[in-house]
Tab-separated table of C-alpha atoms in Angstrom:
chain	number	residue	atom	x	y	z
A	243	MET	CA	-15.447	117.258	-136.405
A	244	ASN	CA	-13.192	115.409	-138.834
A	245	SER	CA	-9.461	115.654	-138.581
A	246	ASN	CA	-6.550	114.321	-140.623
A	247	LYS	CA	-4.323	113.660	-137.649
A	248	LEU	CA	-4.656	113.407	-133.887
A	249	LEU	CA	-1.988	114.652	-131.502
A	250	ASP	CA	-2.213	113.427	-127.938
A	251	ALA	CA	-0.461	116.037	-125.786
A	252	LYS	CA	-2.247	115.098	-122.564
A	253	GLY	CA	-0.094	115.403	-119.455
A	254	LEU	CA	2.562	117.444	-121.218
A	255	ALA	CA	3.625	120.784	-119.780
A	256	CYS	CA	4.768	123.996	-121.437
A	257	PRO	CA	6.476	124.201	-123.946
A	258	MET	CA	5.863	120.657	-125.155
A	259	PRO	CA	2.264	120.972	-126.465
A	260	ILE	CA	3.318	123.752	-128.811
A	261	VAL	CA	6.561	122.015	-129.831
A	262	LYS	CA	4.677	118.802	-130.638
A	263	THR	CA	1.909	120.689	-132.425
A	264	LYS	CA	4.445	122.330	-134.680
A	265	LYS	CA	6.052	118.986	-135.504
A	266	ALA	CA	2.691	117.380	-136.244
A	267	MET	CA	1.613	120.344	-138.365
A	268	ASN	CA	4.727	120.009	-140.528
A	269	GLU	CA	3.458	116.628	-141.663
A	270	LEU	CA	0.123	117.983	-142.880
A	271	GLU	CA	-0.830	119.647	-146.148
A	272	SER	CA	-2.448	123.070	-146.337
A	273	GLY	CA	-6.171	122.798	-145.602
A	274	GLN	CA	-5.853	119.626	-143.530
A	275	VAL	CA	-6.957	119.629	-139.915
A	276	LEU	CA	-4.940	118.650	-136.852
A	277	GLU	CA	-6.795	117.608	-133.713
A	278	ILE	CA	-4.963	118.183	-130.448
A	279	HIS	CA	-5.807	116.911	-126.978
A	280	ALA	CA	-4.050	118.671	-124.102
A	281	THR	CA	-4.350	119.115	-120.356
A	282	ASP	CA	-2.015	122.096	-119.875
A	283	LYS	CA	-4.224	124.996	-118.757
A	284	GLY	CA	-2.208	127.464	-120.816
A	285	ALA	CA	-2.783	125.500	-123.998
A	286	LYS	CA	-5.866	127.465	-125.023
A	287	ASN	CA	-4.136	130.820	-125.192
A	288	ASP	CA	-0.903	129.259	-126.431
A	289	LEU	CA	-2.429	127.371	-129.328
A	290	ALA	CA	-4.727	130.235	-130.320
A	291	ALA	CA	-1.761	132.630	-130.491
A	292	TRP	CA	0.453	130.088	-132.213
A	293	ALA	CA	-2.140	129.300	-134.869
A	294	LYS	CA	-2.749	132.983	-135.592
A	295	SER	CA	0.934	133.781	-135.877
A	296	GLY	CA	1.590	130.869	-138.214
A	297	GLY	CA	-1.325	131.695	-140.502
A	298	HIS	CA	-3.378	128.683	-139.396
A	299	GLU	CA	-6.987	128.690	-138.289
A	300	LEU	CA	-8.208	127.506	-134.911
A	301	VAL	CA	-11.479	126.099	-136.174
A	302	LYS	CA	-12.894	124.794	-132.948
A	303	HIS	CA	-12.071	124.054	-129.352
A	304	GLU	CA	-13.942	122.348	-126.568
A	305	VAL	CA	-13.416	121.068	-123.049
A	306	ASP	CA	-14.184	117.464	-122.300
A	307	ASN	CA	-13.565	116.364	-118.698
A	308	GLU	CA	-10.371	118.349	-118.062
A	309	VAL	CA	-9.157	117.570	-121.584
A	310	LEU	CA	-8.859	120.563	-123.881
A	311	LYS	CA	-9.506	119.676	-127.504
A	312	PHE	CA	-8.495	121.791	-130.463
A	313	TRP	CA	-8.920	121.560	-134.198
A	314	ILE	CA	-6.468	123.625	-136.210
A	315	LYS	CA	-6.635	123.939	-139.976
A	316	LYS	CA	-3.274	124.354	-141.647
A	317	GLY	CA	-2.894	127.640	-143.527
B	1140	MET	CA	5.427	132.699	-145.616
B	1141	THR	CA	7.725	135.681	-145.453
B	1142	GLU	CA	11.213	135.673	-144.006
B	1143	LYS	CA	11.624	133.923	-140.688
B	1144	LYS	CA	11.456	135.888	-137.474
B	1145	ARG	CA	14.333	135.721	-135.088
B	1146	THR	CA	14.704	135.302	-131.339
B	1147	THR	CA	18.003	135.812	-129.531
B	1148	ILE	CA	18.613	135.110	-125.875
B	1149	ILE	CA	21.714	135.904	-123.854
B	1150	LEU	CA	22.070	133.381	-121.059
B	1151	PHE	CA	24.344	135.032	-118.500
B	1152	SER	CA	22.995	133.243	-115.453
B	1153	GLY	CA	24.198	129.864	-114.261
B	1154	ASP	CA	21.068	129.254	-112.189
B	1155	TYR	CA	19.014	126.173	-112.995
B	1156	ASP	CA	15.680	127.992	-112.852
B	1157	LYS	CA	16.762	130.949	-114.970
B	1158	ALA	CA	18.363	128.675	-117.559
B	1159	MET	CA	15.161	126.637	-117.601
B	1160	ALA	CA	13.131	129.761	-118.358
B	1161	ALA	CA	15.563	130.693	-121.138
B	1162	TYR	CA	15.361	127.251	-122.729
B	1163	ILE	CA	11.565	127.079	-122.478
B	1164	ILE	CA	11.269	130.416	-124.275
B	1165	ALA	CA	13.842	129.290	-126.851
B	1166	ASN	CA	12.007	126.036	-127.560
B	1167	GLY	CA	8.710	127.881	-127.772
B	1168	ALA	CA	10.198	130.383	-130.209
B	1169	ALA	CA	11.521	127.533	-132.357
B	1170	ALA	CA	7.997	126.097	-132.431
B	1171	TYR	CA	6.912	129.555	-133.584
B	1172	ASP	CA	9.224	128.994	-136.523
B	1173	HIS	CA	11.698	131.603	-135.362
B	1174	GLU	CA	15.391	131.225	-135.938
B	1175	VAL	CA	16.671	131.031	-132.391
B	1176	THR	CA	20.096	131.776	-130.942
B	1177	ILE	CA	21.117	131.328	-127.314
B	1178	PHE	CA	24.363	133.113	-126.563
B	1179	HIS	CA	25.960	131.676	-123.409
B	1180	THR	CA	28.298	133.917	-121.496
B	1181	PHE	CA	29.824	133.910	-117.992
B	1182	TRP	CA	27.940	131.497	-115.683
B	1183	GLY	CA	25.536	130.561	-118.462
B	1184	LEU	CA	28.413	128.617	-120.049
B	1185	ASN	CA	28.020	125.994	-117.327
B	1186	ALA	CA	24.752	124.883	-118.924
B	1187	LEU	CA	26.832	123.698	-121.883
B	1188	ARG	CA	29.387	121.732	-119.869
B	1189	LYS	CA	29.546	117.979	-120.297
B	1190	ASP	CA	28.855	116.198	-117.039
B	1191	GLU	CA	31.869	113.881	-117.084
B	1192	PRO	CA	35.204	115.148	-115.778
B	1193	LEU	CA	37.902	115.527	-118.411
B	1194	ALA	CA	41.635	115.529	-117.901
B	1195	LEU	CA	42.701	118.785	-119.504
B	1196	LYS	CA	45.781	120.888	-119.172
B	1197	LYS	CA	44.888	123.827	-116.951
B	1198	GLY	CA	46.522	126.322	-114.656
B	1199	LEU	CA	45.805	126.402	-110.913
B	1200	LEU	CA	43.203	129.162	-111.109
B	1201	GLU	CA	41.457	127.494	-114.026
B	1202	LYS	CA	41.376	124.190	-112.143
B	1203	MET	CA	39.788	125.940	-109.170
B	1204	PHE	CA	37.150	127.524	-111.360
B	1205	ALA	CA	36.436	124.186	-112.997
B	1206	LYS	CA	35.934	122.570	-109.581
B	1207	MET	CA	33.782	125.326	-108.141
B	1208	MET	CA	31.415	125.721	-111.061
B	1209	PRO	CA	28.641	123.204	-111.797
B	1210	ARG	CA	29.639	120.608	-114.372
B	1211	GLY	CA	26.626	120.624	-116.671
B	1212	ALA	CA	23.012	121.729	-116.579
B	1213	ASP	CA	21.862	119.065	-114.147
B	1214	LYS	CA	24.255	120.240	-111.424
B	1215	MET	CA	23.273	123.893	-111.491
B	1216	ALA	CA	21.832	125.583	-108.385
B	1217	LEU	CA	18.588	127.510	-107.958
B	1218	SER	CA	18.554	131.315	-107.869
B	1219	LYS	CA	16.225	131.201	-104.857
B	1220	MET	CA	15.705	128.591	-102.168
B	1221	ASN	CA	18.752	126.567	-103.103
B	1222	PHE	CA	19.134	125.298	-99.511
B	1223	ALA	CA	22.664	123.996	-100.132
B	1224	GLY	CA	21.498	121.668	-102.876
B	1225	MET	CA	18.168	120.522	-101.422
B	1226	GLY	CA	16.278	123.064	-103.538
B	1227	PRO	CA	17.292	121.597	-106.905
B	1228	LYS	CA	16.360	118.102	-105.671
B	1229	MET	CA	12.927	119.333	-104.656
B	1230	ILE	CA	12.323	121.238	-107.864
B	1231	LYS	CA	13.329	118.230	-109.970
B	1232	ASN	CA	10.738	116.210	-108.080
B	1233	VAL	CA	8.086	118.806	-108.785
B	1234	ILE	CA	9.138	118.972	-112.445
B	1235	LYS	CA	8.647	115.222	-112.717
B	1236	LYS	CA	5.318	115.346	-110.937
B	1237	HIS	CA	3.988	117.957	-113.332
B	1238	ASN	CA	5.449	116.260	-116.349
B	1239	ALA	CA	7.503	119.333	-117.208
B	1240	MET	CA	10.888	118.947	-118.854
B	1241	PRO	CA	14.064	119.107	-116.802
B	1242	LEU	CA	16.826	121.389	-118.066
B	1243	PRO	CA	19.081	118.738	-119.683
B	1244	GLN	CA	16.153	117.515	-121.805
B	1245	LEU	CA	15.208	121.087	-122.707
B	1246	ILE	CA	18.748	121.555	-124.018
B	1247	GLU	CA	18.489	118.326	-126.024
B	1248	MET	CA	15.145	119.473	-127.400
B	1249	ALA	CA	16.728	122.802	-128.360
B	1250	GLN	CA	19.423	120.989	-130.336
B	1251	GLU	CA	16.781	118.826	-132.010
B	1252	GLN	CA	14.919	121.987	-133.020
B	1253	ASP	CA	18.090	123.429	-134.567
B	1254	ILE	CA	18.417	126.211	-132.048
B	1255	LYS	CA	21.832	127.778	-132.401
B	1256	LEU	CA	23.763	127.358	-129.149
B	1257	VAL	CA	26.698	129.719	-128.951
B	1258	ALA	CA	29.475	129.846	-126.371
B	1259	CYS	CA	31.175	133.188	-125.764
B	1260	THR	CA	34.874	132.564	-126.312
B	1261	MET	CA	36.081	135.536	-124.283
B	1262	THR	CA	34.334	134.397	-121.091
B	1263	MET	CA	35.380	130.796	-121.786
B	1264	ASP	CA	38.948	132.072	-121.489
B	1265	LEU	CA	38.169	133.964	-118.278
B	1266	LEU	CA	36.594	130.915	-116.644
B	1267	GLY	CA	39.190	128.581	-118.077
B	1268	LEU	CA	36.693	126.494	-120.039
B	1269	GLN	CA	37.891	124.625	-123.109
B	1270	GLN	CA	35.927	123.443	-126.133
B	1271	GLU	CA	36.446	119.789	-125.162
B	1272	GLU	CA	34.459	120.384	-121.967
B	1273	LEU	CA	31.420	121.773	-123.724
B	1274	LEU	CA	28.671	119.976	-125.640
B	1275	ASP	CA	29.249	118.934	-129.232
B	1276	ASN	CA	27.580	120.765	-132.097
B	1277	ILE	CA	27.667	124.221	-130.586
B	1278	GLU	CA	29.191	127.357	-132.031
B	1279	TYR	CA	31.908	129.625	-130.696
B	1280	ALA	CA	31.683	133.360	-131.163
B	1281	GLY	CA	31.917	136.822	-129.674
B	1282	VAL	CA	29.849	139.957	-129.354
B	1283	ALA	CA	29.848	140.791	-133.075
B	1284	ALA	CA	28.340	137.462	-134.067
B	1285	TYR	CA	25.726	137.853	-131.359
B	1286	LEU	CA	24.861	141.370	-132.539
B	1287	ALA	CA	24.593	140.197	-136.127
B	1288	ASP	CA	21.806	137.859	-135.010
B	1289	ALA	CA	20.283	140.253	-132.486
B	1290	GLN	CA	19.949	143.250	-134.803
B	1291	GLU	CA	17.635	141.158	-136.958
B	1292	GLY	CA	15.872	139.990	-133.830
B	1293	ASN	CA	12.197	140.379	-133.045
B	1294	VAL	CA	12.681	139.072	-129.509
B	1295	ASN	CA	15.886	139.785	-127.589
B	1296	LEU	CA	16.286	138.688	-123.982
B	1297	PHE	CA	19.001	138.843	-121.359
B	1298	ILE	CA	18.626	136.220	-118.665
């Protein structure tokens, strides 16, 4: 899936993935997609909740060898 | 989006682990686009102390308090398993190993995210703490200012 920006949050622990995601999202325009790679096990629930609350859309997520990948479309 | 949501946290505890929890929640709330206030009172004020000693005019009791309380976030003790100072050393090792953020960096991150750090002036007087001893760019207030933030709050915590 195409993305406008990639955020590498691998190895980071709570709350950093969400803090970095927010910062990266601020640099995108509405409709653009941010791709996030994380290894924090809580990231799935965290990012899903965060995206919903902020009016963004979690378009897709997958697991690739311990790495959790997310694509969030800015609302 | 509509008006910003608000999170307020009272940090009463001077324990490293409890302060860490408070600052993680605060940083998370800031990432949630909340306006965040941490109101530091009693032992929680120690998280805001600068780590270098300062020569300030103080009475005997105030000097004793200053000596007995941790000077800054990094010197705070654990609420459980402190083991006379071994506990904090161990937990800092584990924090590093898991790539989590130690408390001083969480406080820096909070300031970067424009989280409002407030020191309670009444308890500063009780503990003999002066503004010069506390971090720069924080605010000084009392219960009314805290309530003004908290009554608009969606999340209010006492830690």
